[in-house]
PDB file of C-alpha atoms and ligand atoms in Angstrom:
ATOM      1  CA  MET A1081      42.047-136.457-116.340  1.00 50.00           C
ATOM      2  CA  SER A1082      45.781-136.677-116.179  1.00 51.00           C
ATOM      3  CA  SER A1083      47.314-139.924-115.053  1.00 55.00           C
ATOM      4  CA  THR A1084      50.667-138.285-114.419  1.00 60.00           C
ATOM      5  CA  THR A1085      52.122-139.284-111.069  1.00 65.00           C
ATOM      6  CA  VAL A1086      52.962-136.184-109.117  1.00 67.00           C
ATOM      7  CA  ARG A1087      55.757-136.752-106.666  1.00 64.00           C
ATOM      8  CA  PRO A1088      55.457-134.161-103.907  1.00 63.00           C
ATOM      9  CA  ALA A1089      58.594-132.416-102.689  1.00 69.00           C
ATOM     10  CA  THR A1090      59.889-133.864 -99.413  1.00 75.00           C
ATOM     11  CA  THR A1091      58.083-132.231 -96.527  1.00 89.00           C
ATOM     12  CA  TYR A1092      60.550-131.667 -93.757  1.00 94.00           C
ATOM     13  CA  ARG A1093      59.442-131.728 -90.174  1.00 96.00           C
ATOM     14  CA  THR A1094      59.589-128.437 -88.293  1.00 97.00           C
ATOM     15  CA  VAL A1095      59.656-127.623 -84.587  1.00 97.00           C
ATOM     16  CA  VAL A1096      56.155-126.621 -83.509  1.00 97.00           C
ATOM     17  CA  ARG A1097      57.018-126.029 -79.886  1.00 97.00           C
ATOM     18  CA  ARG A1098      60.102-125.682 -77.698  1.00 97.00           C
ATOM     19  CA  VAL A1099      59.842-126.822 -74.081  1.00 96.00           C
ATOM     20  CA  LEU A1100      62.342-126.360 -71.268  1.00 94.00           C
ATOM     21  CA  GLY A1101      62.044-129.078 -68.632  1.00 91.00           C
ATOM     22  CA  LEU A1102      60.504-128.627 -65.221  1.00 90.00           C
ATOM     23  CA  PRO A1103      62.804-129.281 -62.227  1.00 92.00           C
ATOM     24  CA  THR A1104      61.102-131.790 -59.931  1.00 92.00           C
ATOM     25  CA  GLN A1105      61.742-134.717 -57.588  1.00 92.00           C
ATOM     26  CA  ASP A1106      60.712-138.344 -57.726  1.00 92.00           C
ATOM     27  CA  GLY A1107      61.510-141.617 -55.975  1.00 92.00           C
ATOM     28  CA  ALA A1108      63.116-140.960 -52.587  1.00 91.00           C
ATOM     29  CA  GLY A1109      63.964-137.362 -53.445  1.00 91.00           C
ATOM     30  CA  VAL A1110      65.933-137.726 -56.691  1.00 91.00           C
ATOM     31  CA  LYS A1111      66.281-134.311 -58.332  1.00 92.00           C
ATOM     32  CA  LEU A1112      65.428-134.514 -62.001  1.00 94.00           C
ATOM     33  CA  THR A1113      64.122-132.512 -64.919  1.00 96.00           C
ATOM     34  CA  ARG A1114      60.827-133.586 -66.486  1.00 97.00           C
ATOM     35  CA  LEU A1115      60.597-132.727 -70.162  1.00 97.00           C
ATOM     36  CA  VAL A1116      57.592-134.813 -71.159  1.00 97.00           C
ATOM     37  CA  GLY A1117      54.928-135.814 -68.643  1.00 96.00           C
ATOM     38  CA  SER A1118      54.684-132.409 -66.942  1.00 94.00           C
ATOM     39  CA  PRO A1119      51.662-130.065 -66.950  1.00 93.00           C
ATOM     40  CA  GLN A1120      53.198-128.117 -69.844  1.00 93.00           C
ATOM     41  CA  LEU A1121      53.506-131.253 -72.011  1.00 96.00           C
ATOM     42  CA  PRO A1122      51.508-134.156 -70.475  1.00 95.00           C
ATOM     43  CA  ASP A1123      52.394-136.594 -73.252  1.00 96.00           C
ATOM     44  CA  LEU A1124      53.245-136.902 -76.897  1.00 97.00           C
ATOM     45  CA  ASP A1125      51.389-140.087 -77.870  1.00 98.00           C
ATOM     46  CA  PRO A1126      52.907-142.706 -77.563  1.00 98.00           C
ATOM     47  CA  ILE A1127      55.663-141.020 -75.447  1.00 98.00           C
ATOM     48  CA  LEU A1128      54.393-140.605 -71.881  1.00 98.00           C
ATOM     49  CA  MET A1129      57.429-139.213 -70.133  1.00 98.00           C
ATOM     50  CA  LEU A1130      61.049-138.096 -70.484  1.00 98.00           C
ATOM     51  CA  ASP A1131      63.089-137.353 -67.370  1.00 97.00           C
ATOM     52  CA  THR A1132      66.743-136.409 -67.238  1.00 96.00           C
ATOM     53  CA  PHE A1133      68.892-136.604 -64.138  1.00 92.00           C
ATOM     54  CA  ARG A1134      72.227-134.836 -64.219  1.00 92.00           C
ATOM     55  CA  SER A1135      74.252-133.995 -61.158  1.00 90.00           C
ATOM     56  CA  ASP A1136      77.750-134.240 -59.742  1.00 88.00           C
ATOM     57  CA  ASP A1137      76.382-134.157 -56.183  1.00 91.00           C
ATOM     58  CA  PRO A1138      75.350-137.608 -54.864  1.00 91.00           C
ATOM     59  CA  LYS A1139      72.963-135.914 -52.403  1.00 90.00           C
ATOM     60  CA  ASN A1140      70.717-135.184 -55.392  1.00 91.00           C
ATOM     61  CA  TYR A1141      70.168-138.839 -56.306  1.00 90.00           C
ATOM     62  CA  SER A1142      71.731-141.369 -53.923  1.00 88.00           C
ATOM     63  CA  ALA A1143      68.433-142.180 -52.139  1.00 92.00           C
ATOM     64  CA  GLY A1144      67.315-143.477 -55.554  1.00 94.00           C
ATOM     65  CA  PHE A1145      63.998-145.071 -56.417  1.00 95.00           C
ATOM     66  CA  PRO A1146      63.263-147.775 -53.823  1.00 95.00           C
ATOM     67  CA  GLU A1147      60.726-150.494 -54.694  1.00 95.00           C
ATOM     68  CA  HIS A1148      57.780-149.166 -56.680  1.00 96.00           C
ATOM     69  CA  PRO A1149      55.385-150.716 -59.229  1.00 97.00           C
ATOM     70  CA  HIS A1150      54.617-150.088 -62.919  1.00 98.00           C
ATOM     71  CA  ARG A1151      51.799-151.340 -65.136  1.00 98.00           C
ATOM     72  CA  GLY A1152      50.650-150.653 -68.674  1.00 98.00           C
ATOM     73  CA  PHE A1153      53.721-149.259 -70.468  1.00 98.00           C
ATOM     74  CA  GLU A1154      57.508-149.522 -70.988  1.00 98.00           C
ATOM     75  CA  THR A1155      60.407-147.742 -69.310  1.00 97.00           C
ATOM     76  CA  VAL A1156      63.668-147.158 -71.171  1.00 98.00           C
ATOM     77  CA  SER A1157      66.698-145.878 -69.248  1.00 97.00           C
ATOM     78  CA  TYR A1158      69.792-144.609 -71.067  1.00 98.00           C
ATOM     79  CA  MET A1159      72.889-143.710 -69.102  1.00 97.00           C
ATOM     80  CA  ILE A1160      75.417-141.301 -70.592  1.00 96.00           C
ATOM     81  CA  LYS A1161      77.503-141.312 -67.414  1.00 96.00           C
ATOM     82  CA  GLY A1162      76.966-143.131 -64.150  1.00 95.00           C
ATOM     83  CA  SER A1163      74.919-146.244 -63.455  1.00 95.00           C
ATOM     84  CA  ILE A1164      71.594-147.577 -62.228  1.00 94.00           C
ATOM     85  CA  ALA A1165      71.267-150.845 -60.327  1.00 95.00           C
ATOM     86  CA  HIS A1166      67.935-152.525 -61.057  1.00 94.00           C
ATOM     87  CA  LEU A1167      66.207-155.309 -59.138  1.00 94.00           C
ATOM     88  CA  ASP A1168      62.685-156.547 -59.850  1.00 94.00           C
ATOM     89  CA  ASN A1169      60.191-159.103 -58.566  1.00 94.00           C
ATOM     90  CA  HIS A1170      60.347-161.228 -61.735  1.00 91.00           C
ATOM     91  CA  GLY A1171      64.015-162.111 -61.280  1.00 88.00           C
ATOM     92  CA  GLY A1172      65.371-159.230 -63.389  1.00 87.00           C
ATOM     93  CA  ARG A1173      68.578-157.805 -62.001  1.00 90.00           C
ATOM     94  CA  GLY A1174      71.384-155.789 -63.540  1.00 90.00           C
ATOM     95  CA  ILE A1175      73.515-152.689 -63.529  1.00 93.00           C
ATOM     96  CA  VAL A1176      73.128-150.314 -66.434  1.00 93.00           C
ATOM     97  CA  THR A1177      76.269-148.236 -66.713  1.00 94.00           C
ATOM     98  CA  ASP A1178      77.980-145.667 -68.998  1.00 96.00           C
ATOM     99  CA  GLY A1179      76.444-145.822 -72.476  1.00 97.00           C
ATOM    100  CA  CYS A1180      74.108-148.734 -71.642  1.00 97.00           C
ATOM    101  CA  VAL A1181      70.343-149.020 -71.907  1.00 98.00           C
ATOM    102  CA  GLN A1182      67.779-150.837 -69.853  1.00 96.00           C
ATOM    103  CA  TRP A1183      64.500-151.679 -71.555  1.00 96.00           C
ATOM    104  CA  MET A1184      61.690-152.827 -69.312  1.00 96.00           C
ATOM    105  CA  THR A1185      58.216-153.680 -70.539  1.00 97.00           C
ATOM    106  CA  ALA A1186      56.178-153.462 -67.346  1.00 97.00           C
ATOM    107  CA  GLY A1187      53.090-154.913 -69.044  1.00 98.00           C
ATOM    108  CA  SER A1188      50.779-156.524 -66.452  1.00 98.00           C
ATOM    109  CA  GLY A1189      52.988-155.456 -63.585  1.00 97.00           C
ATOM    110  CA  VAL A1190      56.532-155.163 -62.283  1.00 97.00           C
ATOM    111  CA  ALA A1191      57.746-153.976 -58.887  1.00 97.00           C
ATOM    112  CA  HIS A1192      61.342-152.831 -58.996  1.00 96.00           C
ATOM    113  CA  SER A1193      63.971-150.590 -57.452  1.00 96.00           C
ATOM    114  CA  GLU A1194      66.339-148.335 -59.391  1.00 96.00           C
ATOM    115  CA  MET A1195      69.386-147.070 -57.533  1.00 95.00           C
ATOM    116  CA  PRO A1196      71.687-144.564 -59.274  1.00 93.00           C
ATOM    117  CA  ALA A1197      75.429-144.205 -58.714  1.00 91.00           C
ATOM    118  CA  GLN A1198      78.116-141.980 -60.221  1.00 91.00           C
ATOM    119  CA  THR A1199      81.027-142.741 -62.511  1.00 91.00           C
ATOM    120  CA  ASP A1200      84.068-140.468 -61.976  1.00 91.00           C
ATOM    121  CA  GLY A1201      81.893-138.107 -59.941  1.00 91.00           C
ATOM    122  CA  GLN A1202      79.302-137.758 -62.690  1.00 91.00           C
ATOM    123  CA  MET A1203      75.744-138.897 -63.135  1.00 92.00           C
ATOM    124  CA  PHE A1204      73.792-138.180 -66.300  1.00 95.00           C
ATOM    125  CA  GLY A1205      70.976-140.270 -67.681  1.00 96.00           C
ATOM    126  CA  PHE A1206      67.508-140.351 -69.167  1.00 96.00           C
ATOM    127  CA  GLN A1207      64.352-142.292 -68.540  1.00 97.00           C
ATOM    128  CA  LEU A1208      61.686-142.505 -71.175  1.00 98.00           C
ATOM    129  CA  TRP A1209      58.191-144.000 -70.777  1.00 98.00           C
ATOM    130  CA  ILE A1210      56.569-145.405 -73.899  1.00 98.00           C
ATOM    131  CA  ASN A1211      52.896-146.335 -73.804  1.00 98.00           C
ATOM    132  CA  LEU A1212      51.453-149.714 -74.803  1.00 98.00           C
ATOM    133  CA  PRO A1213      48.144-150.073 -76.668  1.00 98.00           C
ATOM    134  CA  ALA A1214      45.162-151.470 -74.699  1.00 98.00           C
ATOM    135  CA  ALA A1215      45.617-154.896 -76.272  1.00 98.00           C
ATOM    136  CA  GLU A1216      49.230-155.099 -74.951  1.00 98.00           C
ATOM    137  CA  LYS A1217      48.984-153.395 -71.563  1.00 98.00           C
ATOM    138  CA  MET A1218      48.591-156.704 -69.721  1.00 98.00           C
ATOM    139  CA  ARG A1219      51.292-158.563 -71.663  1.00 97.00           C
ATOM    140  CA  LYS A1220      53.891-160.541 -69.772  1.00 96.00           C
ATOM    141  CA  PRO A1221      56.601-158.325 -68.226  1.00 96.00           C
ATOM    142  CA  TRP A1222      59.889-158.263 -70.152  1.00 94.00           C
ATOM    143  CA  TYR A1223      63.287-156.887 -69.252  1.00 92.00           C
ATOM    144  CA  ARG A1224      66.661-156.492 -70.902  1.00 94.00           C
ATOM    145  CA  ASP A1225      69.945-154.734 -70.220  1.00 95.00           C
ATOM    146  CA  ILE A1226      71.559-153.617 -73.460  1.00 97.00           C
ATOM    147  CA  PRO A1227      75.338-153.164 -73.098  1.00 97.00           C
ATOM    148  CA  ALA A1228      76.938-150.174 -74.854  1.00 97.00           C
ATOM    149  CA  SER A1229      78.856-152.621 -77.089  1.00 97.00           C
ATOM    150  CA  GLU A1230      75.554-153.844 -78.603  1.00 98.00           C
ATOM    151  CA  ILE A1231      74.342-150.377 -79.536  1.00 98.00           C
ATOM    152  CA  PRO A1232      75.374-149.699 -83.164  1.00 98.00           C
ATOM    153  CA  SER A1233      77.459-146.529 -83.447  1.00 98.00           C
ATOM    154  CA  PHE A1234      78.036-145.356 -87.020  1.00 98.00           C
ATOM    155  CA  ASP A1235      78.715-142.348 -89.252  1.00 98.00           C
ATOM    156  CA  VAL A1236      75.624-140.774 -90.770  1.00 98.00           C
ATOM    157  CA  GLY A1237      77.429-138.088 -92.744  1.00 96.00           C
ATOM    158  CA  SER A1238      80.440-135.844 -92.507  1.00 97.00           C
ATOM    159  CA  GLY A1239      80.952-134.964 -88.830  1.00 98.00           C
ATOM    160  CA  ALA A1240      77.765-136.799 -87.882  1.00 98.00           C
ATOM    161  CA  LYS A1241      77.543-139.925 -85.726  1.00 98.00           C
ATOM    162  CA  ALA A1242      74.541-141.906 -84.516  1.00 98.00           C
ATOM    163  CA  LYS A1243      74.067-144.419 -81.712  1.00 98.00           C
ATOM    164  CA  LEU A1244      70.921-146.305 -82.577  1.00 98.00           C
ATOM    165  CA  ILE A1245      69.090-147.727 -79.572  1.00 98.00           C
ATOM    166  CA  ALA A1246      65.768-148.508 -81.248  1.00 98.00           C
ATOM    167  CA  GLY A1247      64.372-148.218 -84.765  1.00 98.00           C
ATOM    168  CA  GLU A1248      66.123-148.285 -88.120  1.00 97.00           C
ATOM    169  CA  TRP A1249      68.598-146.001 -89.911  1.00 97.00           C
ATOM    170  CA  ASN A1250      70.315-146.748 -93.247  1.00 94.00           C
ATOM    171  CA  GLY A1251      69.415-150.424 -92.932  1.00 96.00           C
ATOM    172  CA  VAL A1252      70.941-150.652 -89.434  1.00 98.00           C
ATOM    173  CA  LYS A1253      68.565-151.887 -86.737  1.00 98.00           C
ATOM    174  CA  GLY A1254      68.795-150.847 -83.112  1.00 98.00           C
ATOM    175  CA  PRO A1255      68.739-153.515 -80.376  1.00 98.00           C
ATOM    176  CA  GLY A1256      65.495-152.204 -78.836  1.00 98.00           C
ATOM    177  CA  PRO A1257      62.614-154.697 -79.060  1.00 97.00           C
ATOM    178  CA  GLU A1258      60.027-154.644 -81.861  1.00 96.00           C
ATOM    179  CA  ARG A1259      56.857-153.013 -80.632  1.00 97.00           C
ATOM    180  CA  SER A1260      53.612-151.898 -82.252  1.00 97.00           C
ATOM    181  CA  THR A1261      54.594-148.287 -81.407  1.00 98.00           C
ATOM    182  CA  GLN A1262      57.713-148.768 -83.605  1.00 98.00           C
ATOM    183  CA  PRO A1263      59.888-146.618 -81.328  1.00 98.00           C
ATOM    184  CA  LEU A1264      62.833-144.687 -82.769  1.00 98.00           C
ATOM    185  CA  LEU A1265      65.440-143.749 -80.170  1.00 98.00           C
ATOM    186  CA  VAL A1266      68.771-142.426 -81.372  1.00 98.00           C
ATOM    187  CA  ASP A1267      71.610-140.400 -79.831  1.00 98.00           C
ATOM    188  CA  VAL A1268      73.163-138.130 -82.490  1.00 98.00           C
ATOM    189  CA  ALA A1269      76.395-136.116 -82.278  1.00 98.00           C
ATOM    190  CA  LEU A1270      77.220-133.395 -84.821  1.00 98.00           C
ATOM    191  CA  ASP A1271      80.557-131.584 -85.150  1.00 98.00           C
ATOM    192  CA  GLY A1272      80.814-127.870 -85.933  1.00 95.00           C
ATOM    193  CA  LYS A1273      78.134-127.054 -88.468  1.00 95.00           C
ATOM    194  CA  ALA A1274      77.445-130.600 -89.577  1.00 98.00           C
ATOM    195  CA  SER A1275      73.932-131.474 -90.687  1.00 98.00           C
ATOM    196  CA  VAL A1276      72.036-134.727 -90.978  1.00 98.00           C
ATOM    197  CA  GLU A1277      68.711-136.082 -92.157  1.00 97.00           C
ATOM    198  CA  VAL A1278      67.176-138.322 -89.507  1.00 97.00           C
ATOM    199  CA  PRO A1279      64.767-140.978 -90.843  1.00 96.00           C
ATOM    200  CA  VAL A1280      61.786-140.383 -88.559  1.00 97.00           C
ATOM    201  CA  PRO A1281      59.023-142.545 -90.059  1.00 96.00           C
ATOM    202  CA  GLN A1282      56.091-140.645 -91.525  1.00 95.00           C
ATOM    203  CA  GLY A1283      53.125-140.611 -89.141  1.00 96.00           C
ATOM    204  CA  HIS A1284      55.300-140.916 -86.032  1.00 98.00           C
ATOM    205  CA  ALA A1285      55.039-138.278 -83.304  1.00 98.00           C
ATOM    206  CA  GLY A1286      58.283-137.210 -81.694  1.00 97.00           C
ATOM    207  CA  PHE A1287      60.764-134.664 -80.498  1.00 98.00           C
ATOM    208  CA  VAL A1288      64.437-133.797 -80.372  1.00 98.00           C
ATOM    209  CA  TYR A1289      66.066-133.308 -76.979  1.00 98.00           C
ATOM    210  CA  VAL A1290      69.291-131.262 -77.155  1.00 98.00           C
ATOM    211  CA  PHE A1291      71.708-131.953 -74.317  1.00 97.00           C
ATOM    212  CA  GLU A1292      74.857-130.340 -75.745  1.00 97.00           C
ATOM    213  CA  GLY A1293      75.091-127.246 -77.933  1.00 97.00           C
ATOM    214  CA  SER A1294      72.168-126.050 -79.982  1.00 97.00           C
ATOM    215  CA  LEU A1295      70.427-127.401 -83.033  1.00 98.00           C
ATOM    216  CA  ARG A1296      68.775-125.770 -86.010  1.00 98.00           C
ATOM    217  CA  VAL A1297      65.605-127.392 -87.316  1.00 97.00           C
ATOM    218  CA  GLY A1298      64.351-125.331 -90.261  1.00 92.00           C
ATOM    219  CA  ALA A1299      63.887-121.776 -89.011  1.00 92.00           C
ATOM    220  CA  GLU A1300      63.922-122.755 -85.296  1.00 96.00           C
ATOM    221  CA  THR A1301      66.865-123.193 -82.965  1.00 97.00           C
ATOM    222  CA  VAL A1302      66.483-125.668 -80.121  1.00 98.00           C
ATOM    223  CA  THR A1303      68.983-124.782 -77.400  1.00 97.00           C
ATOM    224  CA  GLU A1304      70.679-126.925 -74.754  1.00 96.00           C
ATOM    225  CA  ASN A1305      68.270-128.648 -72.335  1.00 95.00           C
ATOM    226  CA  GLU A1306      65.219-127.933 -74.499  1.00 97.00           C
ATOM    227  CA  ILE A1307      63.054-130.323 -76.408  1.00 97.00           C
ATOM    228  CA  GLY A1308      61.686-129.387 -79.789  1.00 98.00           C
ATOM    229  CA  VAL A1309      58.331-131.023 -80.511  1.00 98.00           C
ATOM    230  CA  LEU A1310      58.221-132.057 -84.166  1.00 98.00           C
ATOM    231  CA  SER A1311      55.502-131.378 -86.712  1.00 97.00           C
ATOM    232  CA  GLY A1312      54.414-134.116 -89.069  1.00 96.00           C
ATOM    233  CA  GLY A1313      56.399-134.630 -92.247  1.00 94.00           C
ATOM    234  CA  ALA A1314      58.402-137.091 -94.237  1.00 86.00           C
ATOM    235  CA  SER A1315      61.845-136.403 -92.840  1.00 88.00           C
ATOM    236  CA  LEU A1316      63.798-134.448 -90.261  1.00 97.00           C
ATOM    237  CA  LYS A1317      66.735-132.290 -91.307  1.00 97.00           C
ATOM    238  CA  VAL A1318      68.838-130.746 -88.540  1.00 98.00           C
ATOM    239  CA  ALA A1319      72.154-128.878 -88.309  1.00 98.00           C
ATOM    240  CA  ALA A1320      74.520-127.841 -85.537  1.00 98.00           C
ATOM    241  CA  ASP A1321      75.109-124.103 -85.342  1.00 92.00           C
ATOM    242  CA  GLY A1322      78.915-124.048 -85.359  1.00 92.00           C
ATOM    243  CA  GLU A1323      79.737-125.376 -81.896  1.00 94.00           C
ATOM    244  CA  GLY A1324      78.485-128.905 -82.518  1.00 97.00           C
ATOM    245  CA  ALA A1325      75.486-130.516 -80.860  1.00 98.00           C
ATOM    246  CA  ARG A1326      74.408-133.737 -79.226  1.00 98.00           C
ATOM    247  CA  PHE A1327      70.769-134.709 -79.007  1.00 98.00           C
ATOM    248  CA  LEU A1328      68.272-137.528 -78.770  1.00 98.00           C
ATOM    249  CA  VAL A1329      65.608-138.084 -81.375  1.00 98.00           C
ATOM    250  CA  VAL A1330      62.619-139.895 -79.878  1.00 98.00           C
ATOM    251  CA  ALA A1331      59.574-140.859 -81.928  1.00 98.00           C
ATOM    252  CA  GLY A1332      56.820-143.444 -82.055  1.00 98.00           C
ATOM    253  CA  LYS A1333      53.610-144.379 -83.806  1.00 98.00           C
ATOM    254  CA  PRO A1334      50.654-142.781 -81.995  1.00 98.00           C
ATOM    255  CA  ILE A1335      48.272-145.200 -80.264  1.00 98.00           C
ATOM    256  CA  ARG A1336      45.270-142.804 -80.207  1.00 98.00           C
ATOM    257  CA  GLU A1337      43.515-144.329 -77.198  1.00 98.00           C
ATOM    258  CA  PRO A1338      42.391-142.681 -73.936  1.00 98.00           C
ATOM    259  CA  ILE A1339      45.206-142.318 -71.386  1.00 97.00           C
ATOM    260  CA  VAL A1340      44.510-142.471 -67.657  1.00 98.00           C
ATOM    261  CA  LYS A1341      47.666-141.943 -65.588  1.00 96.00           C
ATOM    262  CA  TYR A1342      48.049-142.491 -61.905  1.00 97.00           C
ATOM    263  CA  GLY A1343      51.679-142.251 -60.816  1.00 93.00           C
ATOM    264  CA  PRO A1344      53.388-145.453 -61.987  1.00 96.00           C
ATOM    265  CA  PHE A1345      50.267-146.888 -63.673  1.00 98.00           C
ATOM    266  CA  VAL A1346      49.126-145.846 -67.141  1.00 98.00           C
ATOM    267  CA  MET A1347      45.909-147.458 -68.353  1.00 98.00           C
ATOM    268  CA  ASN A1348      42.888-146.595 -70.530  1.00 98.00           C
ATOM    269  CA  THR A1349      40.145-146.196 -67.869  1.00 98.00           C
ATOM    270  CA  PRO A1350      39.831-145.186 -64.179  1.00 98.00           C
ATOM    271  CA  ASP A1351      38.521-148.714 -63.432  1.00 98.00           C
ATOM    272  CA  GLU A1352      41.723-150.246 -64.773  1.00 98.00           C
ATOM    273  CA  ILE A1353      43.727-147.891 -62.531  1.00 98.00           C
ATOM    274  CA  ARG A1354      41.692-149.021 -59.482  1.00 98.00           C
ATOM    275  CA  ARG A1355      42.375-152.645 -60.407  1.00 98.00           C
ATOM    276  CA  ALA A1356      46.112-151.922 -60.797  1.00 98.00           C
ATOM    277  CA  ILE A1357      46.239-150.428 -57.279  1.00 97.00           C
ATOM    278  CA  GLN A1358      44.309-153.406 -55.822  1.00 97.00           C
ATOM    279  CA  ASP A1359      46.471-155.925 -57.662  1.00 97.00           C
ATOM    280  CA  TYR A1360      49.691-154.302 -56.468  1.00 96.00           C
ATOM    281  CA  GLN A1361      48.488-153.949 -52.885  1.00 95.00           C
ATOM    282  CA  SER A1362      47.413-157.583 -52.737  1.00 95.00           C
ATOM    283  CA  GLY A1363      50.727-158.829 -54.142  1.00 92.00           C
ATOM    284  CA  ARG A1364      49.489-159.862 -57.624  1.00 92.00           C
ATOM    285  CA  PHE A1365      52.352-158.138 -59.482  1.00 92.00           C
TER     286      PHE A1365
HETATM  287 MN1   MN B2515      60.638-147.445 -62.152  1.00 97.25          MN
END
């Protein structure tokens, strides 16, 4: 028997599937695109949903999301342009504007409203839902607005810049809270043909969402408005194809528990969903 340590070559993640979002409506008629959480891609454990809303016509979003509940997971909103005014029943209140993030851990239950508004005629943002494990679904609700100035923005190579919202990159930590799902959420911009290696932790599930340009991941090209679902692997190497690219990388540690979704409630069993509805209706949120 040889005792030689064999160091395997780095296994890069590939794109196993490309998905174009599904145009839909939510709230009081807000037009949005659902990339994760639609019939074509119900979830990517622990990511439950990714919506984007992008419009220069206030008719498409001004009715907003009047009061509605959540239980059992976290919502993360990231505004590229425009704002969202948030008000909840636990005293949370704030306006998330250009480049800012709102992180809300609904836990045992939050009822809130989210009302979008434009900046300079533009409105472009994302909302991500990240699941919580059974043991944390009923944790105390938590809420934080993260101003753009607290989101580290740094060079990650020649012509490559990262804004790190959650997770770790080159020893820099994002301001997102520590969670057992260890979320990585980063906004990356590449010039021209720049390339970068993104430190997606091994074992995490995740995807890239390209919102400007197109991105090469191994032999695949993920084009604007598509997500590329990532294979397993030790690292993620991506490159812009000459015109530059801007994209989110979203990843988390899978929870591997049953998921029962009912609108704004995401629990482990149908009974827990029934209890969530009863609790909300009888004012226990
Ligand atoms: Mn909401």
